[in-house]
XYZ file of C-alpha atoms in Angstrom:
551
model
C 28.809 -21.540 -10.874
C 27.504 -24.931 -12.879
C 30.242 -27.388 -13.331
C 30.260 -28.841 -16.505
C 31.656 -32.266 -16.656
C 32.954 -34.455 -19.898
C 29.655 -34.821 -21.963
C 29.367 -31.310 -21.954
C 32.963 -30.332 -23.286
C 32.436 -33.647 -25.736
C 29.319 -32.011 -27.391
C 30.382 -28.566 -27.654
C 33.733 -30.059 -29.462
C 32.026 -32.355 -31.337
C 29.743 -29.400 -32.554
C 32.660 -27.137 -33.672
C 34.255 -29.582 -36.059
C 30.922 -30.211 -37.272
C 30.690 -26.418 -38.053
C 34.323 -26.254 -39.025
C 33.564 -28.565 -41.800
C 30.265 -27.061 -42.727
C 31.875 -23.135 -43.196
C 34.706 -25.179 -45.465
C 32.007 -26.197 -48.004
C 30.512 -22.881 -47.892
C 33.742 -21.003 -48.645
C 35.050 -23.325 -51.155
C 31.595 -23.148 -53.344
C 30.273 -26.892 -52.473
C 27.207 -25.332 -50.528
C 25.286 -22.489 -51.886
C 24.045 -19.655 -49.099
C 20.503 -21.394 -49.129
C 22.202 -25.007 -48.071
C 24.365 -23.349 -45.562
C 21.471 -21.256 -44.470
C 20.142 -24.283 -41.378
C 23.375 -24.882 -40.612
C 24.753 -21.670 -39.675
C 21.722 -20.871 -37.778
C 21.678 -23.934 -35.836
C 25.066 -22.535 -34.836
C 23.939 -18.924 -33.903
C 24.921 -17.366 -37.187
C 22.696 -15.240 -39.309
C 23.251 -12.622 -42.453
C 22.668 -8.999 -41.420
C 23.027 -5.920 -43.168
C 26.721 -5.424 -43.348
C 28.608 -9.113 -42.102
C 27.783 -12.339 -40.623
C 25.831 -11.784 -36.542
C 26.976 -14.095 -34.374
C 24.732 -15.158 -31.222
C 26.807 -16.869 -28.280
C 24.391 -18.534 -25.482
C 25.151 -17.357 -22.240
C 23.013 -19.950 -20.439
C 20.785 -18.720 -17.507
C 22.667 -15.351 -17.963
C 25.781 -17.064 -15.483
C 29.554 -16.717 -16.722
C 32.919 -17.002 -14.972
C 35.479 -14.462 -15.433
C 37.423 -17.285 -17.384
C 34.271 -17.172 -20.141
C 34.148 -13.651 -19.905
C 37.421 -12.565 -20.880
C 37.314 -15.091 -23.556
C 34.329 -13.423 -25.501
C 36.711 -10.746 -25.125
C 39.303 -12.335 -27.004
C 36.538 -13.306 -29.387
C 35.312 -9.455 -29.726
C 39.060 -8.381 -30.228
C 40.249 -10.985 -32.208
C 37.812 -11.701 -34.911
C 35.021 -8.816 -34.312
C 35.507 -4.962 -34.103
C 36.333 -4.781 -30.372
C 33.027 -5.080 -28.801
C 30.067 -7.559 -28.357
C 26.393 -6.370 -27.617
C 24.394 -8.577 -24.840
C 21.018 -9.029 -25.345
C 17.481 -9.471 -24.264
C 17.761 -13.476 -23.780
C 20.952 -13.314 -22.082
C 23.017 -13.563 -24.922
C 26.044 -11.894 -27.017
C 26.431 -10.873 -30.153
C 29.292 -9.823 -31.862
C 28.163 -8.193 -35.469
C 31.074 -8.064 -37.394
C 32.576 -11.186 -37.487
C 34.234 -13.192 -40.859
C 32.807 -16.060 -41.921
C 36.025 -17.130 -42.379
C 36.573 -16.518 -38.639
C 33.960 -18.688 -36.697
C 35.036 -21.950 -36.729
C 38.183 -20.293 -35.009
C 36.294 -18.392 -32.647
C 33.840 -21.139 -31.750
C 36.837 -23.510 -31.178
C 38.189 -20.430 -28.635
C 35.255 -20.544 -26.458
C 34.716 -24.331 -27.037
C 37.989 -24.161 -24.408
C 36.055 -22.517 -21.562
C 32.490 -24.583 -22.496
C 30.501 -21.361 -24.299
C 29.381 -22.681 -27.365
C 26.120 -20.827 -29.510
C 24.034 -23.910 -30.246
C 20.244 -23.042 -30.585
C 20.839 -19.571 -30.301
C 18.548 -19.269 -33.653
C 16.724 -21.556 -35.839
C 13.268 -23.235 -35.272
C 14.154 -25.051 -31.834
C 14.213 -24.990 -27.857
C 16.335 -21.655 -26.902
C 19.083 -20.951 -24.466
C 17.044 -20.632 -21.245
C 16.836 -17.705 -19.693
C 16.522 -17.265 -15.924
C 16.521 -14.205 -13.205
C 19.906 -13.052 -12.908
C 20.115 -13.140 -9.318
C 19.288 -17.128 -9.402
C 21.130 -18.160 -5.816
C 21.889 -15.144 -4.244
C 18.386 -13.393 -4.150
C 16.756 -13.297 -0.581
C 13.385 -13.400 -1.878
C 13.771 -16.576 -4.256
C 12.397 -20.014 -3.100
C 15.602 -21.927 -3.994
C 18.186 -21.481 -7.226
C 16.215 -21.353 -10.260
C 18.980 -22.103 -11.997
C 19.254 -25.392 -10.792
C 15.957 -26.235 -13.170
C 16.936 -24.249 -16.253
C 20.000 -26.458 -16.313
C 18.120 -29.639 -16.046
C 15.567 -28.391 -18.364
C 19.032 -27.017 -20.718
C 20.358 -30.152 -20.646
C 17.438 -32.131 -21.568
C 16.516 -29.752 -24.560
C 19.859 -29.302 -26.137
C 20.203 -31.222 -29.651
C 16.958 -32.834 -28.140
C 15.663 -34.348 -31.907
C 12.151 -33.982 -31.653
C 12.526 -30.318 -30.460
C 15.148 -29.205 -33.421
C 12.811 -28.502 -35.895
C 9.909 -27.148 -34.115
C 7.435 -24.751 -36.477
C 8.647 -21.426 -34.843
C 11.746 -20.678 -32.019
C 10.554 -21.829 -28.391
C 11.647 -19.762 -25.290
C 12.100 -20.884 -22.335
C 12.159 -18.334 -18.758
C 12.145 -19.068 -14.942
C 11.863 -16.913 -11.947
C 11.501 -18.604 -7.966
C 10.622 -15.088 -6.820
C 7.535 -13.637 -6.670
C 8.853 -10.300 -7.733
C 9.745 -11.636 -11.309
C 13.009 -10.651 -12.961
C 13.215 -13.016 -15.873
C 9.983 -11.822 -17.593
C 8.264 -15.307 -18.039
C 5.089 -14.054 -18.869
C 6.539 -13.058 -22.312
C 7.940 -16.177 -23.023
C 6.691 -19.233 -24.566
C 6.778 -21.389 -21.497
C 7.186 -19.183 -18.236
C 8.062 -21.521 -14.954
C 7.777 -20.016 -11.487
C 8.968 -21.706 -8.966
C 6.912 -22.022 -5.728
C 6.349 -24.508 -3.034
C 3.002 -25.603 -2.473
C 1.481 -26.074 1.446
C 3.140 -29.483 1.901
C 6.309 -27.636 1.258
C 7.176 -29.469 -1.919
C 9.189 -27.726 -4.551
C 7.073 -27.330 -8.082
C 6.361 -25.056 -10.823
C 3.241 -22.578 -12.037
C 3.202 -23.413 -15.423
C 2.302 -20.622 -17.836
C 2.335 -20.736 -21.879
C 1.789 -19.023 -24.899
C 3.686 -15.971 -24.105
C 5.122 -14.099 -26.640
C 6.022 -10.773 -28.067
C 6.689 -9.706 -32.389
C 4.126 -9.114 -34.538
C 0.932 -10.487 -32.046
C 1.658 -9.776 -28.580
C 0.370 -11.881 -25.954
C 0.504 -12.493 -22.047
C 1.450 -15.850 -21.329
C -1.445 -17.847 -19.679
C -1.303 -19.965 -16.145
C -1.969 -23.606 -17.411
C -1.714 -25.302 -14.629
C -0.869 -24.578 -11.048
C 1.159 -26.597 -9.708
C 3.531 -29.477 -11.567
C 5.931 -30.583 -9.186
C 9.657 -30.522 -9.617
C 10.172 -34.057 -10.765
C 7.604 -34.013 -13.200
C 8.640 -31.278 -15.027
C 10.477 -32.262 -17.585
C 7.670 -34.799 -18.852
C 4.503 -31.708 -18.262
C 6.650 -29.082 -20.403
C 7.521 -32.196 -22.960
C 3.791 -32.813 -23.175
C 3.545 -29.435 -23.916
C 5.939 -29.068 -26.709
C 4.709 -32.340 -28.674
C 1.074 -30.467 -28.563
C 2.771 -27.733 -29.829
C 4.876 -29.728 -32.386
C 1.747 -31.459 -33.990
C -0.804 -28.610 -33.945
C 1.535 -25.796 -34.715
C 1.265 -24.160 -37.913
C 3.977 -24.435 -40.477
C 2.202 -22.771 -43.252
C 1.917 -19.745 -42.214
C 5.789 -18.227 -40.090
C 3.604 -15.305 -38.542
C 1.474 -17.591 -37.231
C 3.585 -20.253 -36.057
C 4.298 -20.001 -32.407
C 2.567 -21.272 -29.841
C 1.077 -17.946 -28.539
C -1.365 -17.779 -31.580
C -1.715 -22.016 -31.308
C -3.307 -21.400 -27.431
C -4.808 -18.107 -28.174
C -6.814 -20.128 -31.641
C -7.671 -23.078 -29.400
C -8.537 -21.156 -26.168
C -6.300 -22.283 -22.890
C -9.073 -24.543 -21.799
C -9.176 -26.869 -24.546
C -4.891 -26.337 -25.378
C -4.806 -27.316 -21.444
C -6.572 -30.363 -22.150
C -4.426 -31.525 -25.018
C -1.504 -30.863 -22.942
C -2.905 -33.272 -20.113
C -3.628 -35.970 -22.763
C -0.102 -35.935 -23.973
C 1.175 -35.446 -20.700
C -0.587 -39.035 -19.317
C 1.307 -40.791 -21.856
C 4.470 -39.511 -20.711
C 4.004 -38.935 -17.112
C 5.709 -41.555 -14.404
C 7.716 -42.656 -17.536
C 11.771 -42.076 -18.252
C 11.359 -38.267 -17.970
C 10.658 -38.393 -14.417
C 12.820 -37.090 -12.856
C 14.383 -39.034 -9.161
C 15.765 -37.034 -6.207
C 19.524 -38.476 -6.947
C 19.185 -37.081 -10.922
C 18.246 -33.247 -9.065
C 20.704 -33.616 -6.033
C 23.383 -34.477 -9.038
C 22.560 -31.120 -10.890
C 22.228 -29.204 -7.671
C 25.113 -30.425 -6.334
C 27.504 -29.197 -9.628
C 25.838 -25.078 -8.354
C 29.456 -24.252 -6.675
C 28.653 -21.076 -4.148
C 31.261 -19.621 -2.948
C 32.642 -19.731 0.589
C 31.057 -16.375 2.073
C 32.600 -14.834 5.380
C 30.825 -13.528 8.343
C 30.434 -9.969 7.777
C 28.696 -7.132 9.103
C 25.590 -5.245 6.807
C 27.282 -1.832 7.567
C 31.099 -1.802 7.697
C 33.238 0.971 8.557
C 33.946 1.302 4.872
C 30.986 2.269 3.686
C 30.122 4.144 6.654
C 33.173 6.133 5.735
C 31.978 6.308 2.049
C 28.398 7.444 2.686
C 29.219 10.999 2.805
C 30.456 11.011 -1.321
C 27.016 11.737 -2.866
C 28.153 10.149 -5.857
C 28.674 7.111 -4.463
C 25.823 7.622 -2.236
C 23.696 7.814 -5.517
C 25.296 4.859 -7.459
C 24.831 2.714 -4.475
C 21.138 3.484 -3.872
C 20.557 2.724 -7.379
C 23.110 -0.199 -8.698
C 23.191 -2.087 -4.939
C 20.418 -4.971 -4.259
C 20.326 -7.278 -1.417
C 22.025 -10.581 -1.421
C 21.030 -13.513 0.793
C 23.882 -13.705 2.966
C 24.138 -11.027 5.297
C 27.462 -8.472 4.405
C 27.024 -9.076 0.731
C 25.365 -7.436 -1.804
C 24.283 -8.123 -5.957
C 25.709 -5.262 -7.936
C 24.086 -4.313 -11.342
C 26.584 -2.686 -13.863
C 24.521 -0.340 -16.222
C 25.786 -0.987 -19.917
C 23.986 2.146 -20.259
C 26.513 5.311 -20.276
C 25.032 8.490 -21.345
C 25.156 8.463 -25.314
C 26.044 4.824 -25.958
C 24.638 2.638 -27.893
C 22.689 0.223 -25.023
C 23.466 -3.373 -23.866
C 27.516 -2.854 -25.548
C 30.868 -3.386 -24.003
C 34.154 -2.889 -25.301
C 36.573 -5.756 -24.699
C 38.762 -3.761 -22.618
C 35.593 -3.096 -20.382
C 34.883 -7.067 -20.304
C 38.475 -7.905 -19.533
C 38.273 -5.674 -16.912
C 34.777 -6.441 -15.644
C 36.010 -9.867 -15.684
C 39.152 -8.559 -13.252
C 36.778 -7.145 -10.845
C 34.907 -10.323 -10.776
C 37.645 -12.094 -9.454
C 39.052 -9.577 -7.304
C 35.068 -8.825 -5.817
C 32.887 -11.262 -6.587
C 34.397 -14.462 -6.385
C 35.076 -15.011 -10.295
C 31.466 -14.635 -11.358
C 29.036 -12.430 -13.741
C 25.716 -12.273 -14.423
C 23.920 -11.108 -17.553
C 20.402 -10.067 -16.920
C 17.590 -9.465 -19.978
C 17.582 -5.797 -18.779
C 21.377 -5.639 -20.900
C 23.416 -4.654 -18.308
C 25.341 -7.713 -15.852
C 26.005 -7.995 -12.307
C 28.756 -9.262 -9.819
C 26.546 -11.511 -7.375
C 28.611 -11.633 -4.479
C 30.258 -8.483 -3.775
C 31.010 -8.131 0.427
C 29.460 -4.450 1.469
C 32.894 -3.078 2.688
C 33.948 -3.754 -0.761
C 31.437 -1.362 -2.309
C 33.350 2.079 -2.379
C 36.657 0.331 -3.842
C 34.480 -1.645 -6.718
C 32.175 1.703 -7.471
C 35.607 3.909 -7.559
C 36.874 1.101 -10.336
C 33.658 0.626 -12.073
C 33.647 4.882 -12.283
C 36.860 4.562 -14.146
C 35.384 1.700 -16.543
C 32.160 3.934 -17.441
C 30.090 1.019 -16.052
C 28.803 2.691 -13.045
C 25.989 5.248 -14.468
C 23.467 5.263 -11.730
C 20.703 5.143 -13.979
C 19.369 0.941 -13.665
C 15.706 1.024 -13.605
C 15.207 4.551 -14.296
C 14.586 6.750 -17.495
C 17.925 6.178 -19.230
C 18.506 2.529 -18.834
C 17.107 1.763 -22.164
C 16.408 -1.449 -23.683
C 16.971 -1.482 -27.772
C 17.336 -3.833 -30.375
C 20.402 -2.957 -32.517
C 18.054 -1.951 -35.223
C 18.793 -0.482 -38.703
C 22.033 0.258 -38.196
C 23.012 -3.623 -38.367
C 20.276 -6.094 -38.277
C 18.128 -6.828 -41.941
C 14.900 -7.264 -40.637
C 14.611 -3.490 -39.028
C 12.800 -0.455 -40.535
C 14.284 2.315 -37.807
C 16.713 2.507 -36.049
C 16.541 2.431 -32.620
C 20.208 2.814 -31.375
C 21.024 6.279 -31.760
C 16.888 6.860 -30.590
C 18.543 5.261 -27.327
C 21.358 7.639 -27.037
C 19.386 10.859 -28.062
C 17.109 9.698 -24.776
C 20.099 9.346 -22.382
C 21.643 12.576 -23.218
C 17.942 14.239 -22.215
C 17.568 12.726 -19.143
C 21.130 12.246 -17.943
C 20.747 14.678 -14.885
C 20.348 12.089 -12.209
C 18.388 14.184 -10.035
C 15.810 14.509 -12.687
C 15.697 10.938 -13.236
C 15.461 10.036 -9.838
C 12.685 12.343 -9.346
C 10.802 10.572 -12.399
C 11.812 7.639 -10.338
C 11.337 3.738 -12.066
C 10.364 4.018 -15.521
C 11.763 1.484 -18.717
C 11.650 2.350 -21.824
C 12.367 -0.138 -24.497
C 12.618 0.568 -28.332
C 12.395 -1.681 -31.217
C 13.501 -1.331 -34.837
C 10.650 -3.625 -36.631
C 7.839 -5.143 -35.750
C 9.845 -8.457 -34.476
C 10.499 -6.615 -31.042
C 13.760 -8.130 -30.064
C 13.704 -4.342 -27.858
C 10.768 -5.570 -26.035
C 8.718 -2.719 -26.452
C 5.539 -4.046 -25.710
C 6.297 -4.505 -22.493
C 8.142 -0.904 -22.212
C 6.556 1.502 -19.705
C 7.117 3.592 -22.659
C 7.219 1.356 -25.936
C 8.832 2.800 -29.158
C 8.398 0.539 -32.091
C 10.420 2.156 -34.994
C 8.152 1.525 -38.143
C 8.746 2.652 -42.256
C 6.303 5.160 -44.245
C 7.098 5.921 -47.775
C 10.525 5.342 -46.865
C 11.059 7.731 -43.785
C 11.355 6.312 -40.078
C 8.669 6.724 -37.941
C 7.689 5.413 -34.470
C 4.527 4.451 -32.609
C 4.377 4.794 -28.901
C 2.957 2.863 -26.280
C 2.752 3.214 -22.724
C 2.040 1.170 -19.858
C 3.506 -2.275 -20.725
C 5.571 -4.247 -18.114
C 7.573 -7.326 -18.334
C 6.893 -8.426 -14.479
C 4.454 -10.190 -12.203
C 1.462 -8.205 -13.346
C 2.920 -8.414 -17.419
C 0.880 -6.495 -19.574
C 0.880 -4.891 -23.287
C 1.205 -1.214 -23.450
C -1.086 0.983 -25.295
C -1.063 3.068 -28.239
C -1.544 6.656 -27.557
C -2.038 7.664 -31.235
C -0.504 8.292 -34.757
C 3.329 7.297 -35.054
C 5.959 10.004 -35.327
C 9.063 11.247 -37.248
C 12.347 10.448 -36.473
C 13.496 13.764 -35.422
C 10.664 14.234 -32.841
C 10.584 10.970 -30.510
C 12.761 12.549 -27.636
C 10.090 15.162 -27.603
C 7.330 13.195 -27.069
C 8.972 11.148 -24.450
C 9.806 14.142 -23.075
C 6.324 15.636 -23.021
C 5.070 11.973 -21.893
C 7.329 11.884 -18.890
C 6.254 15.996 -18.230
C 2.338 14.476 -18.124
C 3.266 11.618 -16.119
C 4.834 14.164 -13.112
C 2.254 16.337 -13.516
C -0.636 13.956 -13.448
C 0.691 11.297 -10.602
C -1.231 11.547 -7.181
C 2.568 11.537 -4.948
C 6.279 10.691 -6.172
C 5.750 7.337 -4.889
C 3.612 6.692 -7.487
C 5.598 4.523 -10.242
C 4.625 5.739 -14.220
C 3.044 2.524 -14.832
C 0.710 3.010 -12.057
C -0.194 6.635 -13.032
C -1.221 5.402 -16.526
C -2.834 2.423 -14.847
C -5.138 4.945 -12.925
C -5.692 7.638 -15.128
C -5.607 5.757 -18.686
C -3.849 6.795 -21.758
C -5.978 10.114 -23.116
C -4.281 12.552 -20.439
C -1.061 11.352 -21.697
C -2.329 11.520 -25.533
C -3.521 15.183 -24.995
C -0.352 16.232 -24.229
C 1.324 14.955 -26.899
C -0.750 15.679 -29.931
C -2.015 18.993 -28.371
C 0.980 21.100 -30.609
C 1.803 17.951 -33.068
């Protein structure tokens, strides 16, 4: 866990009376909705359908159990019980009083959350892999960089009011896990052949309305120029960056108009005027931010204790642990995913009696600590392998333990028409409809790793783009109906999926899934071969045969 010291607590007090005030003038009449408007969304707040959404940051996706139970207090207290974690490793609770947030922002102020630039046109909360410091494959803690880069972004004035949101995502694996390919700047963490510590830069990533895979613009930066390479960036950005035009504001279309040879070279013009300057950053400055990662004091313990020895013969833990167990870098510990995806429930939500209790298990297992991944389901990082049958037997009991992550029924979806304004479909009860069909785990297993994602509008906060199978929930003369893709991914080899043909009704998407997961085992070569790879070989007609052959 990050340590947060003084300035921290300072500015995310500081920013709640600020708000406090703000919400006063609302209520009592002094600010109309359209004054109010920047300042509640520099504060995470936006107007949906039915209440007043409220976006907490959860940066780099790392929480104690001490921050965790309080967004249950939050979801109790002032929302309807539950919160809903997101794509960016966020949570949203979608009920909440206006009334309310000052009060609720002050409650997490006390264990440092806070939801600054959580919307509005600025820097994000960056994102990062999930299983930053514990991963065996990772070159060091990627964390370590999205806090330096967080700190140096946050309230940063000449990255407020950029023309469009800006996204940050690292990975220091080569397998990535943090998507960065669909994010505005994408940072992967490598060490060059000198053995010194630097990024691959990639930009213009981006998903909504004009998809795009993010581009490699340079590669290599090293560590302690970062900060001044991606501020180079974002001033090229800020300056060229359309503000006439919102759907063509971010910096995908600005590189993808300007080509990433001649963006590149703007980008290395800015970046000589700031380079070897104030932004650099020293070896003491990194040490200082490395140094506040606490890891926790891990025993010497075997890979295969007599626990789960004893527990391998239970075929349902057997399956949950094959599924929800990765490796960890110290040997006799293990990263476990919890899959917010129970058969027929709405995906990415927990109640607060499941996140007090998550949080319980964190300190009993996992050394106080929880993870929130863009997948929308979390993880305990540092769970010791003879503690696996005791935490899957209490996870069982918390309907957290589905042994579904990474296959057919752990579904990523936007919260769609049933709350947010923007949407034209839903895409929730789409979700649920899907798990109930392919909730036999042997069936899933033998489909093997396949995402879908679903969005509600054309924004894709569901990331369907990058779905193995995409649904994008779309309106025609005032009916739902969905367009499929297939073949998008969100990792190292990123790529759009395609269209296989005419959108369909409401009532007949879980069919067509269906039918395109019935090609997919037909067509494959052997059951090691994943969907994506099938579609990847054989192209999208086979698949588009089958379903408009009866449609």
């Amino acid at each position: 866990m990050y340590a947060y010291d003084e300035i921290d607590q300072t500015l995310v007090d500081e920013r709640v009376a600020e708000f406090r005030d703000q919400v006063q003038r609302r209520l009592s009449g002094e600010l109309t909705e359209d004054e109010f408007k920047p300042l509640r969304l520099m504060n995470g707040v936006y107007l949906q359908l039915h209440a007043y959404m409220f976006r907490v940051a959860i940066p780099y996706g790392t929480l104690s159990s001490a921050q965790l139970r309080k967004l249950a207090h939050v979801a109790r207290k002032y929302d309807r019980g539950y919160g809903h974690f997101t794509t960016r490793q966020n949570i949203q609770f979608n009920w909440i009083a206006l009334k309310d947030l000052p009060d609720a922002l002050a409650d997490l102020a006390e264990v440092g959350i806070h939801a600054m630039q959580t919307s509005g046109n600025c820097t994000r909360n960056v994102t990062a892999d999930q299983w930053g410091g514990v991963a065996p494959d990772e070159v060091e803690d990627p964390r370590v960089w999205a806090e330096i880069l967080r700190q140096h972004t946050a309230l940063h004035p000449e990255f407020s009011f950029l023309p469009r949101k800006f996204k940050f995502a690292i990975t220091a694996s080569d397998h990535d896990r943090a998507a960065i390919k669909v994010h505005d700047i994408g940072l992967r963490l490598i060490r060059n052949e000198q053995g010194e510590t630097g990024f691959e830069v990639l930009v213009g990533g981006g998903l909504g309305r004009s998809p795009f895979i993010g581009k490699s613009i340079k590669p290599f930066v090293r560590g302690r120029d970062i900060l001044s390479y991606v501020e180079a960036i974002l001033r090229v950005y800020n300056q060229y960056g359309r503000r006439d035009n919102i759907y063509k504001a971010r910096i995908k279309i600005l590189v993808h108009e300007l080509g990433i040879e001649k963006f590149a070279a703007e980008v290395e013009q800015a970046w000589q005027e700031v380079a070897e300057g104030p932004l650099t950053l020293d070896d003491e400055m990194i040490e200082d931010i490395r140094s506040r990662f606490v890891y926790p004091a891990y025993e010497k313990l075997p890979a295969m204790p007599d626990e789960l020895r004893a527990a391998a013969g239970d075929a349902r833990f057997e399956a949950w642990r094959r599924n929800s167990v990765a490796p960890h870098r110290e040997p006799g510990y293990a990263i476990v995913t919890l899959s917010l995806k129970p058969v027929g429930g709405p995906p990415g939500d927990a109640t607060a009696d499941q996140i007090d209790a998550i949080a319980d298990l964190a300190d009993k297992y996992s050394f106080g600590e929880i993870r929130v991944g863009h997948e929308q389901n979390l993880a305990l990082p540092h769970v010791a392998r003879r503690d696996l049958p005791a935490l899957w037997a209490a996870l069982d009991a918390l309907g957290v333990a589905t042994p579904n992550v990474n296959l057919v029924s752990d579904i990523i979806a936007c919260p769609g028409l049933d709350y947010c304004s923007l949407a034209n479909a839903r895409s929730i009860p789409i979700a649920q409809e899907l798990t109930r069909r392919f909730a036999n785990h042997e069936t899933a297993n033998l489909i093997g790793r396949l995402h879908v994602n679903i969005s509600g509008c054309i924004n894709a906060c569901g990331h369907h783009h990058v779905g193995h199978i995409g649904i994008l929930g779309v309106e025609k003369n005032d009916q739902e109906f969905y367009q499929i893709t297939i073949g998008g991914r969100a990792d190292e080899d990123a790529r759009v999926g395609d269209l296989i043909g005419p959108a369909v009704p409401y009532a007949e998407v879980a069919d067509v899934v269906e039918d395109i997961v019935e090609a997919y085992l037909a067509l494959r070569e052997k059951p090691e071969e994943l969907f994506v790879d099938t579609v990847k070989r054989i192209g999208v007609e086979p698949f588009k045969e089958r379903v408009y052959a009866t449609r």
